[in-house]
CSV table of C-alpha atoms in Angstrom, one decimal:
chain,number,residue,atom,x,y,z
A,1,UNK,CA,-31.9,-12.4,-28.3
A,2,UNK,CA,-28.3,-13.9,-28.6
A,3,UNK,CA,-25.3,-11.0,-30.0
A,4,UNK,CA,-22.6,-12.0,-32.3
A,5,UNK,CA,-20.3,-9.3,-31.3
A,6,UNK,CA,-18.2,-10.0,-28.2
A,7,UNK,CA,-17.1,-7.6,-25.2
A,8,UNK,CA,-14.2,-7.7,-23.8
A,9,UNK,CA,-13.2,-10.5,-21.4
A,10,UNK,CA,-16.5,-12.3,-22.5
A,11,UNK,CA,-15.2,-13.6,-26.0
A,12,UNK,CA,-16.0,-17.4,-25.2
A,13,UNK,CA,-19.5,-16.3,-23.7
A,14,UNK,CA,-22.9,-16.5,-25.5
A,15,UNK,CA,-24.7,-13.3,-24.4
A,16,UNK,CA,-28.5,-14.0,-23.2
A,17,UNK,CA,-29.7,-11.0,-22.1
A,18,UNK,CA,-29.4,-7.4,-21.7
A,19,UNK,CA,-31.3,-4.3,-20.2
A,20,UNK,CA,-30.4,-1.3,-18.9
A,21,UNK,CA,-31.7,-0.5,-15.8
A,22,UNK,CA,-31.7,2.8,-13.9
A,23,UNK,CA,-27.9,3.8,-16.1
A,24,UNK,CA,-26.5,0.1,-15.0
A,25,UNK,CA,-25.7,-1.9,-17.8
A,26,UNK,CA,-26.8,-5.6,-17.4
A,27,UNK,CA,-25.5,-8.6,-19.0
A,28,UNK,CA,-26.8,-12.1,-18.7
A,29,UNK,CA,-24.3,-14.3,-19.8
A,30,UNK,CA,-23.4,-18.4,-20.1
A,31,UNK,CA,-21.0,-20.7,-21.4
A,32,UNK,CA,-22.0,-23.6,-24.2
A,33,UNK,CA,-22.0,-27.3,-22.2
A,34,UNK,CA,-18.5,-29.1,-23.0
A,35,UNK,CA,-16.9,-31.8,-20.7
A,36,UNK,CA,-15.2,-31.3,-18.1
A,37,UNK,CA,-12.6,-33.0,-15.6
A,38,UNK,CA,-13.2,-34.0,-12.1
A,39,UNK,CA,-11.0,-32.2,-9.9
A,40,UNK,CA,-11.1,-34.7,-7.8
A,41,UNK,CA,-10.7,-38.1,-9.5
A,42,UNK,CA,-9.3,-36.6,-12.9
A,43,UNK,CA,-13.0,-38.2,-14.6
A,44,UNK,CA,-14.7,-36.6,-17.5
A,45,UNK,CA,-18.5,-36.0,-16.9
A,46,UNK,CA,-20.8,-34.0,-19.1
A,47,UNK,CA,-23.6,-34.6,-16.3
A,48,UNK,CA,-24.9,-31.1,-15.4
A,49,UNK,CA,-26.1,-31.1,-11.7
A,50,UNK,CA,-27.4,-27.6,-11.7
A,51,UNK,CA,-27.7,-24.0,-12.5
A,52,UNK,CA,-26.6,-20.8,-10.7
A,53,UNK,CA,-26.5,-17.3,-11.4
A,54,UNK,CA,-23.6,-15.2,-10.3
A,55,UNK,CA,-23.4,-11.1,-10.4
A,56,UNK,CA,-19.7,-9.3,-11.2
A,57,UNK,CA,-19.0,-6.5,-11.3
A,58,UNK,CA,-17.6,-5.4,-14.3
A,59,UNK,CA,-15.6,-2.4,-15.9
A,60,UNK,CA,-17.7,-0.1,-18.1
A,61,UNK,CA,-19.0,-0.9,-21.3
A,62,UNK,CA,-20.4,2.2,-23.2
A,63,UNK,CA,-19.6,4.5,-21.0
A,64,UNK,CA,-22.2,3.0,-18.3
A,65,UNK,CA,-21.5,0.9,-15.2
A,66,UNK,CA,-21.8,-2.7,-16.0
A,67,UNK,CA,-23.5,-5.6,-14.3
A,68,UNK,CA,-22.7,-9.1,-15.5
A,69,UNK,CA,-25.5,-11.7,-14.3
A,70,UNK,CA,-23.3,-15.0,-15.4
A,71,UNK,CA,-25.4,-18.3,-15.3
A,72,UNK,CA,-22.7,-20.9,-14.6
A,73,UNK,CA,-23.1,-24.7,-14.4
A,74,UNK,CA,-22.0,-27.0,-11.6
A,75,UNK,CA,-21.0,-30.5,-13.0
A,76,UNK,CA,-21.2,-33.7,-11.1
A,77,UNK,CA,-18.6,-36.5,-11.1
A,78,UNK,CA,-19.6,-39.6,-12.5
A,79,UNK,CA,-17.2,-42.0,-11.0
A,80,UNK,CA,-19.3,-44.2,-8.5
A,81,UNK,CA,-16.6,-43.6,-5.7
A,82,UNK,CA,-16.5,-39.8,-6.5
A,83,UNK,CA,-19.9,-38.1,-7.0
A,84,UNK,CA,-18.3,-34.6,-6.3
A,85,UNK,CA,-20.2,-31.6,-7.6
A,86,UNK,CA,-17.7,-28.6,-9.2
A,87,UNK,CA,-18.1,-25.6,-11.3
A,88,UNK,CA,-17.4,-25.2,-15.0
A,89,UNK,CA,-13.8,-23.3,-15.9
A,90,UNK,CA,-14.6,-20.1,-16.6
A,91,UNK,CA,-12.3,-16.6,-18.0
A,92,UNK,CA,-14.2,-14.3,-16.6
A,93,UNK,CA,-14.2,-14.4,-12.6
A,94,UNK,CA,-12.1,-16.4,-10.0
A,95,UNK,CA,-13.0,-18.7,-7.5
A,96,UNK,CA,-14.6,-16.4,-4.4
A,97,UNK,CA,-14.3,-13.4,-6.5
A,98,UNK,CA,-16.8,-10.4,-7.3
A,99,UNK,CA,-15.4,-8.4,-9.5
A,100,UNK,CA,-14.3,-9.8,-12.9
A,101,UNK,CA,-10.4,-10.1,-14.2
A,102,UNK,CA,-11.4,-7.7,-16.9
A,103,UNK,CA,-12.5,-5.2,-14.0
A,104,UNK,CA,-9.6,-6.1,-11.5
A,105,UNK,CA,-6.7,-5.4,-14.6
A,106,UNK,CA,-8.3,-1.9,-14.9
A,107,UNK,CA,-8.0,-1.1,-11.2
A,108,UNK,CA,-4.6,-2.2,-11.4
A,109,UNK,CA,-3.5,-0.3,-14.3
A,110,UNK,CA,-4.9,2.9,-12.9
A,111,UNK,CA,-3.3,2.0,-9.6
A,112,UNK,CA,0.2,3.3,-11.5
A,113,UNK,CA,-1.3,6.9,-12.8
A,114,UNK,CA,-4.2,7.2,-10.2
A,115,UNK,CA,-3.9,9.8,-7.4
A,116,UNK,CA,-5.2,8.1,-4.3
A,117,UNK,CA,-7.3,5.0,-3.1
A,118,UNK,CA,-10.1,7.0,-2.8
A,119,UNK,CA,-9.9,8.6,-5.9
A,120,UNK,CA,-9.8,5.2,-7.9
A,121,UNK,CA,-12.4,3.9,-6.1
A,122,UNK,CA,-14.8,6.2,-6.9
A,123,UNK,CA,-14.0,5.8,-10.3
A,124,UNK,CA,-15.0,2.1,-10.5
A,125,UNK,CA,-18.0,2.6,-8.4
A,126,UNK,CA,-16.1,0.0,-5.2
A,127,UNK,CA,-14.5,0.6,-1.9
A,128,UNK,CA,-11.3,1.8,-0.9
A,129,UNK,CA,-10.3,-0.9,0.8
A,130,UNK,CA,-11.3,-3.1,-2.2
A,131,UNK,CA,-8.7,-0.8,-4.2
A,132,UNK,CA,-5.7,-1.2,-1.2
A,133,UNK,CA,-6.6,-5.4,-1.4
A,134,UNK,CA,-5.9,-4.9,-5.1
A,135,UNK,CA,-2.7,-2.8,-4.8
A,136,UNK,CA,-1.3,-5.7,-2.4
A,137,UNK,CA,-2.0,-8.2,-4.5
A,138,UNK,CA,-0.5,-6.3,-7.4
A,139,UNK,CA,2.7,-5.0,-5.6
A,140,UNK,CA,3.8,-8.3,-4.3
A,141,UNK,CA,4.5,-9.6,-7.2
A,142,UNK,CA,7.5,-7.2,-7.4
A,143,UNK,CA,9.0,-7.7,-4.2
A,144,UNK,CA,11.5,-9.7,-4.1
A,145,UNK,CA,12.1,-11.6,-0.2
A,146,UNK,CA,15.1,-10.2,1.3
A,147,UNK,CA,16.9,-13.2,2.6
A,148,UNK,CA,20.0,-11.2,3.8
A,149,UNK,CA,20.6,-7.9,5.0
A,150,UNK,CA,23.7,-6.0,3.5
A,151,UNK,CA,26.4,-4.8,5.5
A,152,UNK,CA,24.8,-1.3,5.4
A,153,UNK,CA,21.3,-0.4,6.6
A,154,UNK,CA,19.2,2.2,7.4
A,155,UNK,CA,16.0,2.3,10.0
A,156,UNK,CA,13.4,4.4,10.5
A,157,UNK,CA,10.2,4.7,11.2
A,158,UNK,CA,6.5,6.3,9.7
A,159,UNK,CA,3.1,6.6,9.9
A,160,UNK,CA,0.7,4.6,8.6
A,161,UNK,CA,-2.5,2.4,9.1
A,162,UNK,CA,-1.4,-1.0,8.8
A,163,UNK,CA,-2.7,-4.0,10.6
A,164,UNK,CA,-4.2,-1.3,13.1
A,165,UNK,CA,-1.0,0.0,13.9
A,166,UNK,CA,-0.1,3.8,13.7
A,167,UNK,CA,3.6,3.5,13.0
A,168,UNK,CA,5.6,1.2,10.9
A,169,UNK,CA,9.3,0.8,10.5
A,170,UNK,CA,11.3,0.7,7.3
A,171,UNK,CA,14.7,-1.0,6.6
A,172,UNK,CA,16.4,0.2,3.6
A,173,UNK,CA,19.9,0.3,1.7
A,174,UNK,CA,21.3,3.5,2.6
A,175,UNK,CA,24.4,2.7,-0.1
A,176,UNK,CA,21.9,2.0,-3.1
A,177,UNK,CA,19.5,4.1,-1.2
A,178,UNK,CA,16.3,1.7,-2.2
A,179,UNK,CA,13.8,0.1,1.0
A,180,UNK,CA,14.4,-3.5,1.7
A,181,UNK,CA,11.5,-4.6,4.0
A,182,UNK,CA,9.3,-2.8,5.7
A,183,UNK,CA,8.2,-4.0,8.9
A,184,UNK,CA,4.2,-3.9,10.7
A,185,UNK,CA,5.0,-2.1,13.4
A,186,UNK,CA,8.1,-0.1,15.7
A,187,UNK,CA,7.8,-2.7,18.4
A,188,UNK,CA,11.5,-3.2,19.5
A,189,UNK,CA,10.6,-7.1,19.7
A,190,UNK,CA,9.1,-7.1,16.0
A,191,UNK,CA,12.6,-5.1,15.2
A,192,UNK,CA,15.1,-7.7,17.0
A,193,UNK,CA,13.2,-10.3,15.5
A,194,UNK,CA,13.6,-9.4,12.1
A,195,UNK,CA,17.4,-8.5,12.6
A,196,UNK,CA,18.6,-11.6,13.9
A,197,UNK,CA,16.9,-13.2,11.1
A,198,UNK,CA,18.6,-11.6,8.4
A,199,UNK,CA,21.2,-9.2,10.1
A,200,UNK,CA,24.3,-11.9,10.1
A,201,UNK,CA,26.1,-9.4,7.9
A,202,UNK,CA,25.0,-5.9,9.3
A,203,UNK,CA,28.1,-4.2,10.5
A,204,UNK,CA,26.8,-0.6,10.5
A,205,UNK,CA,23.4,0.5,11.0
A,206,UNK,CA,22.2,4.2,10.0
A,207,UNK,CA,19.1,5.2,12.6
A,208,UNK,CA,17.4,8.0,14.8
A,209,UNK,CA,18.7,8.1,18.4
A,210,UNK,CA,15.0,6.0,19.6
A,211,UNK,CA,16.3,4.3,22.5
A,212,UNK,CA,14.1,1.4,21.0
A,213,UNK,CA,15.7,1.0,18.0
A,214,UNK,CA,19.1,1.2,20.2
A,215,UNK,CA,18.2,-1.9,21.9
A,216,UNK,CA,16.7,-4.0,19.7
A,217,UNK,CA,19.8,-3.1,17.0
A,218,UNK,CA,22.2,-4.3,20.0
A,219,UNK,CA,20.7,-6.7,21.1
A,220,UNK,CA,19.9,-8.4,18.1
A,221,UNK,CA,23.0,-7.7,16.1
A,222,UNK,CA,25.8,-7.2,18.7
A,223,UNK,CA,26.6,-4.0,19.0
A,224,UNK,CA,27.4,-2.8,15.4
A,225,UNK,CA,28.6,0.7,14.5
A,226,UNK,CA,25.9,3.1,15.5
A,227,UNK,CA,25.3,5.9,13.0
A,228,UNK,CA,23.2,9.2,13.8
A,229,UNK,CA,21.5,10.1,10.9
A,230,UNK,CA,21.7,14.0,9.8
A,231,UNK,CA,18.4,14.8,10.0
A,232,UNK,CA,17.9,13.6,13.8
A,233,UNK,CA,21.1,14.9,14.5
A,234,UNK,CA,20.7,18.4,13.2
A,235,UNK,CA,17.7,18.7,15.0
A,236,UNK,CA,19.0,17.9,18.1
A,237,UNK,CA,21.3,20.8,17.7
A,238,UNK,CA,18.4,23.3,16.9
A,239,UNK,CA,16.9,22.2,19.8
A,240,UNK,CA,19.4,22.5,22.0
A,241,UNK,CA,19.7,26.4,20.6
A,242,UNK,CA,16.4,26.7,20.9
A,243,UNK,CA,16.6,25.6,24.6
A,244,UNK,CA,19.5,28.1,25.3
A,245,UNK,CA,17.6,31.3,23.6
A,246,UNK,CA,14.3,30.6,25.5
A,247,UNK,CA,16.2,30.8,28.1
A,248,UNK,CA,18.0,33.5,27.6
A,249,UNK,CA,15.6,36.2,26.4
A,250,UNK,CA,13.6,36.0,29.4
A,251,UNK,CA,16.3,38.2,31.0
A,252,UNK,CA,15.8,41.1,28.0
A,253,UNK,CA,13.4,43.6,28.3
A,254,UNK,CA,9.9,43.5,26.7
A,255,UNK,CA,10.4,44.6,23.5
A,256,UNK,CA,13.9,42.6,22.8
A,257,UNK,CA,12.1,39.7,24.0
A,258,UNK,CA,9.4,39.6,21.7
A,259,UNK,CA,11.7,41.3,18.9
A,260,UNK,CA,14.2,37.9,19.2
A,261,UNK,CA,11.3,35.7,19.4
A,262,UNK,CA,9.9,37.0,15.8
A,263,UNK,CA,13.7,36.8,14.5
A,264,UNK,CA,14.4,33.5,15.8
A,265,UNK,CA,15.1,32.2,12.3
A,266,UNK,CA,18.8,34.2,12.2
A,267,UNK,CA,20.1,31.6,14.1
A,268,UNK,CA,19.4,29.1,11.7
A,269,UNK,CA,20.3,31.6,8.8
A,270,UNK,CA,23.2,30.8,7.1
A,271,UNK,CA,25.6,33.4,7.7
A,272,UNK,CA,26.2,34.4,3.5
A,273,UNK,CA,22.5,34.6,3.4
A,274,UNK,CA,22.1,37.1,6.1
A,275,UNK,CA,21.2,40.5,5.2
A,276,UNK,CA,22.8,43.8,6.9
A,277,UNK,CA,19.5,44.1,9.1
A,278,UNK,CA,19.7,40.8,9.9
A,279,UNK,CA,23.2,40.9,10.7
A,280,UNK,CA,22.7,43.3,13.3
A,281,UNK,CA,19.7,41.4,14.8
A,282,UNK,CA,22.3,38.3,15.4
A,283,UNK,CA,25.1,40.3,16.6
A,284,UNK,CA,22.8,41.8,19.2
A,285,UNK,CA,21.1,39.0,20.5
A,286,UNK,CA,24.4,36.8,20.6
């Protein structure tokens, strides 16, 4: 039975077939024979070589996961020093591909509102790591190369899963405060690498105190201005309290020693946001 109403992303195809089976929707699907050029030798040939049927996965149509069973024609080059054999041009899948453009536009619109990888893949009935190919693919179309670095820049590192590694490193703006590149790994090589690449301008460079990122910052870009970044060095100081009041309340008595150890936090307290009990607490164990 051929339709005359058309789905979408399957306007140019005549629809053969369908049946529902077991909730999927299946379509069997083919294109009308039209010439086509060699890819090869630039010849036109209508000469049909053979048949084969293809299934996509595509997004769903009536509320039911859909099935497309596409019956696509390979041509064969009638030039007598050619001969090669080639597929028909086709809107609906690419070359390789499973999953239909239709199908791979919805993933990546719902990769802008969706919640996690995980979450959007069960939602088109694929893998997660189908979903994460998809998001690269998308999201490199909006980075722009960074040829060279500005005279300002930030480094730190985070976890993640890329490539097998557990940590990657980020290089970012901290002026216009926006990430610039992020590299596959915290390897200080992988850093230095990277810096002498693009780092000709770098005068100042905004970091942890990693004695990797040290080296590879010096190494690679000759000593620039050094800067400890608030966070690292804040916490440096609470640990350095934190090392004196351990010590320290070993000498007190039971109770005071377990008492300071619940109100640890005073220390940290600003002093306006003390209360009066609080107050005391400070004053007695300074």
């Amino acid at each position: 039975m051929n339709f005359n109403i058309s789905f979408p992303g399957l306007e140019e195809f005549r629809i053969k077939k369908t049946i529902e089976n077991g909730g999927i929707f299946q379509l069997h699907v083919e294109l009308d024979a039209k010439p086509h050029r060699c890819p090869a030798c630039n010849t036109l040939t209508q000469k049909v070589h053979d048949y084969r049927t293809q299934k996509i996965q595509h997004s769903k149509l009536f509320m039911r996961e859909t099935l497309i069973f596409y019956r696509k024609r390979r041509y064969k080059c009638e030039h007598p020093q050619c001969k090669r054999r080639f597929y028909e041009n086709n809107s609906l899948v690419e070359r390789y591909q499973r999953q239909s453009k239709e199908l791979k536009q919805a993933i990546a619109l719902e990769l802008i509102h969706g919640k996690n990888f995980k979450a959007i893949a069960s939602r088109f009935n694929t893998s997660a790591t189908t979903v994460m190919r998809r998001f690269d693919e998308v999201g490199s179309n909006f980075l722009e190369e960074t040829r060279e670095l500005p005279s300002v820049i930030a480094i730190d590192e985070y976890k993640g899963d890329s490539d097998g590694e557990k940590y990657q490193t980020i290089i970012a703006d901290p002026v216009d405060r926006k990430p610039l590149e992020i590299l596959p790994d915290r390897k200080k090589e992988t850093v230095k690498a990277y810096l002498r690449e693009h780092g000709q301008k770098v005068e100042k460079v905004v970091m942890d105190m990693s004695p990797s990122f040290k080296a590879a910052v010096d190494q690679a870009l000759g000593k620039p201005i050094v800067v400890a970044d608030r966070f690292h060095f804040c916490r440096h100081i609470y640990w350095a309290l934190e090392r004196v009041r351990r010590k320290e309340q070993k000498q007190f008595n039971d109770y005071d020693r377990k008492k300071c150890k619940r109100m640890k936090h005073v220390f940290n307290k600003k002093h306006e946001a003390l209360t009066e009990k609080q107050r005391w607490y400070l004053e007695r164990y300074l």
